[in-house]
JSON list of C-alpha atoms and ligand atoms in Angstrom, two decimals:
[
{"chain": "A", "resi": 1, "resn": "UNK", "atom": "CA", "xyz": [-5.63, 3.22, -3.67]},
{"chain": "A", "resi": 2, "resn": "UNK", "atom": "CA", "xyz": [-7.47, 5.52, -1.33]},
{"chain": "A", "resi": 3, "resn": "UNK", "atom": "CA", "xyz": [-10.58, 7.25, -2.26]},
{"chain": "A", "resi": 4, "resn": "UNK", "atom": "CA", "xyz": [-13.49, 8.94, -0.84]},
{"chain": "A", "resi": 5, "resn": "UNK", "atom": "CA", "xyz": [-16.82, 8.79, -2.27]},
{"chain": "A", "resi": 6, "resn": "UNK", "atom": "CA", "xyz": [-18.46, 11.68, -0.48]},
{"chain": "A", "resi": 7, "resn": "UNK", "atom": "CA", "xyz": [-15.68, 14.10, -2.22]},
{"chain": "A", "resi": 8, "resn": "UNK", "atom": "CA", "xyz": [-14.99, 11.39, -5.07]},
{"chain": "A", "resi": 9, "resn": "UNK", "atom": "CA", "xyz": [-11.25, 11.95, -4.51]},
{"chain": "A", "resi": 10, "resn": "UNK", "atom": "CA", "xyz": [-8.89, 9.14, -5.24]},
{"chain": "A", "resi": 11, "resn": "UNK", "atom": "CA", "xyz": [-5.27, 8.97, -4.61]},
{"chain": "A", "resi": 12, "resn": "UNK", "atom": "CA", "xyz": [-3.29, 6.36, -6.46]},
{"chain": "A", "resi": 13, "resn": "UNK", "atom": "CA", "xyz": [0.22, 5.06, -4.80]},
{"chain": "A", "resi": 14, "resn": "UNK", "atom": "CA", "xyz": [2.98, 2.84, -5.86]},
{"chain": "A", "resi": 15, "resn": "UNK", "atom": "CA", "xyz": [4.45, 1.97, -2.27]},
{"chain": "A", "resi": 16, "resn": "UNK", "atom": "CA", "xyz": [7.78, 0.29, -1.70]},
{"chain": "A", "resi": 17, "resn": "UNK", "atom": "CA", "xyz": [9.79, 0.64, 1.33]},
{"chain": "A", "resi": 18, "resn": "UNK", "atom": "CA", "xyz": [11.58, 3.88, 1.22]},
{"chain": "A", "resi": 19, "resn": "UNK", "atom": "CA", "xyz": [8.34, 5.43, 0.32]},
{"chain": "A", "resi": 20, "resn": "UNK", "atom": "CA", "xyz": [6.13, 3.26, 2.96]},
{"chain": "A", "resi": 21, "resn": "UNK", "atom": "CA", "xyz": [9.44, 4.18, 5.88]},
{"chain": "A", "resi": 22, "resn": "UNK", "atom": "CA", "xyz": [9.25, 7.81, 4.41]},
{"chain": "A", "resi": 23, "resn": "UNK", "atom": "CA", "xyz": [5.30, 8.33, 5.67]},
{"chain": "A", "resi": 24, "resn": "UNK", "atom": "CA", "xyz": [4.01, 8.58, 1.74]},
{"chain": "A", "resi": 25, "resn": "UNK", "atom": "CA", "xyz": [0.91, 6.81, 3.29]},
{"chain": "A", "resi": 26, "resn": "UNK", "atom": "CA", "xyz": [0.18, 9.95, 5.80]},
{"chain": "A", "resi": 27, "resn": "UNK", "atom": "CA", "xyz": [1.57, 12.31, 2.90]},
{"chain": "A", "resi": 28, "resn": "UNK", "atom": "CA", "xyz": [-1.44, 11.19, 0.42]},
{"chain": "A", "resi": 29, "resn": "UNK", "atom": "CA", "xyz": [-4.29, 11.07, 3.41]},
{"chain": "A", "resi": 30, "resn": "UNK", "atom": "CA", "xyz": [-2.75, 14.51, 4.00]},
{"chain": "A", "resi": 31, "resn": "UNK", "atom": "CA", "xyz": [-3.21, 15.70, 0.14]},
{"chain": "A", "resi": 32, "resn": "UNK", "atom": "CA", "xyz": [-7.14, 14.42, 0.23]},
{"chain": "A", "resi": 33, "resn": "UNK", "atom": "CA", "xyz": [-7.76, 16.05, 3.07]},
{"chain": "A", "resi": 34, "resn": "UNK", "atom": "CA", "xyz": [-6.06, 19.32, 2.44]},
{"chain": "A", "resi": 35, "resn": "UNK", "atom": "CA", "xyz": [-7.24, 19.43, -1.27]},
{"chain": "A", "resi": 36, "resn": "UNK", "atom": "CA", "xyz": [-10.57, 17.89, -1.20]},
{"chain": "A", "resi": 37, "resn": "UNK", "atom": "CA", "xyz": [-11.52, 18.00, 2.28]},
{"chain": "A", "resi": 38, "resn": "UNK", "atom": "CA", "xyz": [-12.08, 14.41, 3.15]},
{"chain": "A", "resi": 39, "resn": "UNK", "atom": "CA", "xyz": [-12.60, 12.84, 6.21]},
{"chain": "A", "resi": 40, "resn": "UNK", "atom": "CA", "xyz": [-10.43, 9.63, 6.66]},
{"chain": "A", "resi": 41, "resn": "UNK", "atom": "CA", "xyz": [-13.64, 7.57, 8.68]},
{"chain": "A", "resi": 42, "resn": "UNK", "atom": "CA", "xyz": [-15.15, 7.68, 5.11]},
{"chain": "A", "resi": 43, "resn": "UNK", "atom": "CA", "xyz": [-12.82, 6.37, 2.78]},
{"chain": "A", "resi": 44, "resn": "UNK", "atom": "CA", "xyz": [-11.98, 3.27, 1.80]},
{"chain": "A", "resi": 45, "resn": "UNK", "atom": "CA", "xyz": [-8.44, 2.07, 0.41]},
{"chain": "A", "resi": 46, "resn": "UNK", "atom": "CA", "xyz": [-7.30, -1.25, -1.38]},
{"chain": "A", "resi": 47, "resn": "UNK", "atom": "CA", "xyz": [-3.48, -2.54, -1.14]},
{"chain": "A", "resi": 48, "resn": "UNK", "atom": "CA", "xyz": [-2.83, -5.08, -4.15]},
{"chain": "A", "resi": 49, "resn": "UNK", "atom": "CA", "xyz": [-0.60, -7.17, -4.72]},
{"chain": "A", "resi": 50, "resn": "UNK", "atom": "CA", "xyz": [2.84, -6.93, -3.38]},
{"chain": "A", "resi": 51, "resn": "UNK", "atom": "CA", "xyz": [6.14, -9.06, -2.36]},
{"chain": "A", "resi": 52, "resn": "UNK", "atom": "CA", "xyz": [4.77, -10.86, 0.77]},
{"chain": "A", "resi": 53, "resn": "UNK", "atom": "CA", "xyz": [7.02, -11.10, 4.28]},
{"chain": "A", "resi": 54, "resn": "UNK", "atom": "CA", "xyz": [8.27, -14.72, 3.79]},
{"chain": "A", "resi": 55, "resn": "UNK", "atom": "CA", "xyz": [10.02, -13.22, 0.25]},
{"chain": "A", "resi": 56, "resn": "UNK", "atom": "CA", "xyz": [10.91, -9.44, 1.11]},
{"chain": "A", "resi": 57, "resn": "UNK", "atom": "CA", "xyz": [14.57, -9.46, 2.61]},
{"chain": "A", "resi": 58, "resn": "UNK", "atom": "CA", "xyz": [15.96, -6.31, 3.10]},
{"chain": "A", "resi": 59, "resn": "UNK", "atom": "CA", "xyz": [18.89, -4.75, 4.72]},
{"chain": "A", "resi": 60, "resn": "UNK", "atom": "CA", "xyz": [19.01, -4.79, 8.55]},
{"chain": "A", "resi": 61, "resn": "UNK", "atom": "CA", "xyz": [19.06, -0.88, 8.27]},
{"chain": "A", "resi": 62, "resn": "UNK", "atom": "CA", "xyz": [15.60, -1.32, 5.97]},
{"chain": "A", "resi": 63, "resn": "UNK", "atom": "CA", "xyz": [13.86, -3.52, 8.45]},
{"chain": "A", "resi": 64, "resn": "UNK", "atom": "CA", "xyz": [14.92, -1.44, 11.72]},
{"chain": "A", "resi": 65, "resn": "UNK", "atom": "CA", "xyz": [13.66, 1.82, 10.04]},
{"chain": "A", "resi": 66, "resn": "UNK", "atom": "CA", "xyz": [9.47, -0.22, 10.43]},
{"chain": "A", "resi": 67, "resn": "UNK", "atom": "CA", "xyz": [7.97, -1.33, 13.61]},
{"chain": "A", "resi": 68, "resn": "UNK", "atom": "CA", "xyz": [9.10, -4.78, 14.93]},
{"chain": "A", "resi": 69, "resn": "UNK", "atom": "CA", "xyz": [5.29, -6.34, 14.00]},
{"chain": "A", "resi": 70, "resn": "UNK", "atom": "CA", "xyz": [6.01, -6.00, 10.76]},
{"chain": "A", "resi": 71, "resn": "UNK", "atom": "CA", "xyz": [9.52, -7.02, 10.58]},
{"chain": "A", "resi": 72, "resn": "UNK", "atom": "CA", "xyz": [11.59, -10.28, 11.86]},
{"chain": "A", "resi": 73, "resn": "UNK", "atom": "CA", "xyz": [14.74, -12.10, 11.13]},
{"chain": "A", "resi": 74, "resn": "UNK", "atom": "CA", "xyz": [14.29, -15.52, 9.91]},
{"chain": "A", "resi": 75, "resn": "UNK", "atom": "CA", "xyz": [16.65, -18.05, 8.24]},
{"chain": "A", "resi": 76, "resn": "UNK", "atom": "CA", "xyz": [19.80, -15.77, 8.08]},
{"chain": "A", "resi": 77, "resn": "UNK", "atom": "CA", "xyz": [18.16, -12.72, 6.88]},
{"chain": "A", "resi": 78, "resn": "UNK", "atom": "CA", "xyz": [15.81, -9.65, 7.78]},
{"chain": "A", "resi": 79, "resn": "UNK", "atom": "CA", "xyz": [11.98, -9.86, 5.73]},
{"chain": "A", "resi": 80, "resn": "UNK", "atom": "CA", "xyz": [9.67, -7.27, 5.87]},
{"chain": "A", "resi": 81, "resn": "UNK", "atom": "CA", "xyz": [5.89, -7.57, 5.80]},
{"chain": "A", "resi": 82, "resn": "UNK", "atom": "CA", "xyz": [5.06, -4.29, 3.78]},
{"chain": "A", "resi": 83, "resn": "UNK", "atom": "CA", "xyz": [1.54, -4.78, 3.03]},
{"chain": "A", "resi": 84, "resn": "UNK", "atom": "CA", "xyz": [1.20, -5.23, 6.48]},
{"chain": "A", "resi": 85, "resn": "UNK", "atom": "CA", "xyz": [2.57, -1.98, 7.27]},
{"chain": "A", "resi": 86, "resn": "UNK", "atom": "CA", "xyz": [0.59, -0.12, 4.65]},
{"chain": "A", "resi": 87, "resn": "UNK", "atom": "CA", "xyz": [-2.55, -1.28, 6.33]},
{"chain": "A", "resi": 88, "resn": "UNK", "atom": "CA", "xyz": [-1.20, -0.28, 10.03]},
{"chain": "A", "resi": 89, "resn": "UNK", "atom": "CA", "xyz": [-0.25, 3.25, 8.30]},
{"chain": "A", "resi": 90, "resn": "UNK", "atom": "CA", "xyz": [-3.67, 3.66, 7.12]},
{"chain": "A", "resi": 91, "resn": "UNK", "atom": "CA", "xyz": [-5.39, 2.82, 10.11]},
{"chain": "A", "resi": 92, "resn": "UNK", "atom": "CA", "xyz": [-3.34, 5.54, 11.89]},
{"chain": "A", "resi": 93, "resn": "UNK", "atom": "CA", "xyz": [-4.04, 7.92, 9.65]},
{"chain": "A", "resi": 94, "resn": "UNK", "atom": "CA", "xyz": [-7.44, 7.73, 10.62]},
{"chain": "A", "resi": 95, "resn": "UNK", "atom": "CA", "xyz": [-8.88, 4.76, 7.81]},
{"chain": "A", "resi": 96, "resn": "UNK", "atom": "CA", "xyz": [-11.12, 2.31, 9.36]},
{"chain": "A", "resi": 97, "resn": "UNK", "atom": "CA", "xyz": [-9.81, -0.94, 9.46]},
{"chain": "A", "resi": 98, "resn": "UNK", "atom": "CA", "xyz": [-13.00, -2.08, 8.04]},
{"chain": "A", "resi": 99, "resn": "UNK", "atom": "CA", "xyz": [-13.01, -0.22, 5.24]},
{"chain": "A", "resi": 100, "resn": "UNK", "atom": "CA", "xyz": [-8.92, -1.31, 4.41]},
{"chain": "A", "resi": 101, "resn": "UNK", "atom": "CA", "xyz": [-8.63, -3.76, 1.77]},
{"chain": "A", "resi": 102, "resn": "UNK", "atom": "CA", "xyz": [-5.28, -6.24, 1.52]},
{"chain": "A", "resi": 103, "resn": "UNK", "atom": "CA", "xyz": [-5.21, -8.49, -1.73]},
{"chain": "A", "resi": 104, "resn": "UNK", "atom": "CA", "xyz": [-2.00, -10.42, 0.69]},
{"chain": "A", "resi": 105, "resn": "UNK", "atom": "CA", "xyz": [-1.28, -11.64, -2.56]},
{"chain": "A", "resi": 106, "resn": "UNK", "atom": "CA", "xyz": [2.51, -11.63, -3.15]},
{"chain": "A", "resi": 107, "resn": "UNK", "atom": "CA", "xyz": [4.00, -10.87, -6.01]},
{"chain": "A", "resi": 108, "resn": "UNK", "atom": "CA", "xyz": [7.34, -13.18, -5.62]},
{"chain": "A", "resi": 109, "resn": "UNK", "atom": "CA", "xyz": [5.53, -16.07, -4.08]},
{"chain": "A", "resi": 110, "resn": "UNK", "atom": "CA", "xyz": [2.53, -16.70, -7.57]},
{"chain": "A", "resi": 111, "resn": "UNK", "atom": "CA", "xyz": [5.44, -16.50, -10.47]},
{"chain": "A", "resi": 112, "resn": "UNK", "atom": "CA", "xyz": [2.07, -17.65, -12.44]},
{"chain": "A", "resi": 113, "resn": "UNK", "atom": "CA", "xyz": [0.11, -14.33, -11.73]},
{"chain": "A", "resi": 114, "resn": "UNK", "atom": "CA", "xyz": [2.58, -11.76, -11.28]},
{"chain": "A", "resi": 115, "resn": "UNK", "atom": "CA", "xyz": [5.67, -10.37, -12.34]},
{"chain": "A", "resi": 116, "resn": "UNK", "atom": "CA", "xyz": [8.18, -9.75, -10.03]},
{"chain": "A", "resi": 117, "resn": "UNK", "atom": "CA", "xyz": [11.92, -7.45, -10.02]},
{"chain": "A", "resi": 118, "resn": "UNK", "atom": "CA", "xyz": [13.13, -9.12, -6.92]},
{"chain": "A", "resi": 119, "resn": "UNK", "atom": "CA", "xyz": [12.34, -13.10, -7.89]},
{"chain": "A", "resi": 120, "resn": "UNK", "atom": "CA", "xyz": [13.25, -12.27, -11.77]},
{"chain": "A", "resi": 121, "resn": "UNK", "atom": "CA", "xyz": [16.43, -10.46, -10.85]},
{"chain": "A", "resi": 122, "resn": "UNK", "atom": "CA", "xyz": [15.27, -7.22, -12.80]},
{"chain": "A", "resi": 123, "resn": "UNK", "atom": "CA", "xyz": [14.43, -8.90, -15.85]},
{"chain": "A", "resi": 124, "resn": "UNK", "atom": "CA", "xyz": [10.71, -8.84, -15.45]},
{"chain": "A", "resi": 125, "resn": "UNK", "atom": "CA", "xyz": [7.06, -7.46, -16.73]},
{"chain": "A", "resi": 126, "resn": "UNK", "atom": "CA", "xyz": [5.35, -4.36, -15.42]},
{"chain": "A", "resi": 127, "resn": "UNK", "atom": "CA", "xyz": [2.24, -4.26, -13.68]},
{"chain": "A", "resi": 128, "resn": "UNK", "atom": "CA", "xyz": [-0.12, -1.55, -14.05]},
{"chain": "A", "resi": 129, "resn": "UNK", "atom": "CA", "xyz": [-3.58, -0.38, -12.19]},
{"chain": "A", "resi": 130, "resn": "UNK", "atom": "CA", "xyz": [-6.07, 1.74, -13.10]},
{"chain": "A", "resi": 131, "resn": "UNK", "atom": "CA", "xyz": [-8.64, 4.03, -11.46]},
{"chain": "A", "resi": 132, "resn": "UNK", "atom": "CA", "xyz": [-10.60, 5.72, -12.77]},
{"chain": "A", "resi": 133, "resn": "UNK", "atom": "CA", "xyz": [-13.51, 7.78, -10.96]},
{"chain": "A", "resi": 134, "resn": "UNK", "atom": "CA", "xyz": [-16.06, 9.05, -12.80]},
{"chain": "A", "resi": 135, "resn": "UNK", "atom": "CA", "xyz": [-18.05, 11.89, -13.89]},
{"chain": "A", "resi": 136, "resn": "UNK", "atom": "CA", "xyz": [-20.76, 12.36, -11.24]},
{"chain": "A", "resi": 137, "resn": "UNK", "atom": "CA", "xyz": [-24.27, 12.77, -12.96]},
{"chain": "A", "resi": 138, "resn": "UNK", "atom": "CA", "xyz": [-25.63, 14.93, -10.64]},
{"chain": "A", "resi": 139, "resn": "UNK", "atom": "CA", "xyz": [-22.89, 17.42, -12.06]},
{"chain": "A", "resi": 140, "resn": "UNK", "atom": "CA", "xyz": [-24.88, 17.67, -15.17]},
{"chain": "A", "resi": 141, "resn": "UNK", "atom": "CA", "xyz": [-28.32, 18.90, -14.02]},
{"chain": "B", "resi": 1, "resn": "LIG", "atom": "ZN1", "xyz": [5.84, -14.30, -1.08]}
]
């Protein structure tokens, strides 16, 4: 989530990696600042939950296409941090750090909190969020 309180614009993703390695991050900051004018140094954004860096393997191709911070090959296989990047492509797009939230909960890693497609082999819950911003009172005088 990334939203702005002077505007009172809110953008709502659902990353995963071809989306975070395909710049939706910059794409939304991009929308909110096109659309509703923001300025990134005000808004704040929260990542939730999400498959952690120990659990998310992907493809050598995957993990090549983010920065090597956020990547590494350990025990046989490639693992990518993607919260991580999500809060690195925020900050670049001109959020403060300080005002980026990370849950670093993992989805795969607290089977008694979360579903998850990739530790239930597909055969899983959803998850859901909502946001909702509401009607500024000031609109009604
Ligand atoms: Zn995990």
């Amino acid at each position: 989530m990334i939203y702005s309180p002077p505007e009172r614009a809110l953008a709502a993703l659902h990353v995963g990696r071809r989306g975070a390695g395909g710049g939706i991050v910059g794409s939304a900051v991009g929308v909110l600042r096109e659309r509703f004018r923001i300025d990134p140094g005000y808004a704040i954004a929260v990542v939730g939950p999400g498959i952690c860096g120990k659990c998310y393997t992907v493809s050598r191709e995957d993990a090549l296409r983010f920065p090597k911070e956020v990547r590494r090959f350990d025990r046989g296989r490639w693992r990518l941090d993607l919260s991580a990047f999500i809060v690195r492509d925020l900050a670049a797009h001109g959020i403060r750090r300080r005002n980026i939230f990370s849950s670093r909960l993992c989805t795969a890693c607290a089977p008694s909190l979360f579903f998850s497609h990739r530790r239930d082999g597909g055969v899983t819950g959803r998850h859901w969020t909502l946001a909702i911003v509401r009607p500024d009172p000031r609109d009604a005088e």
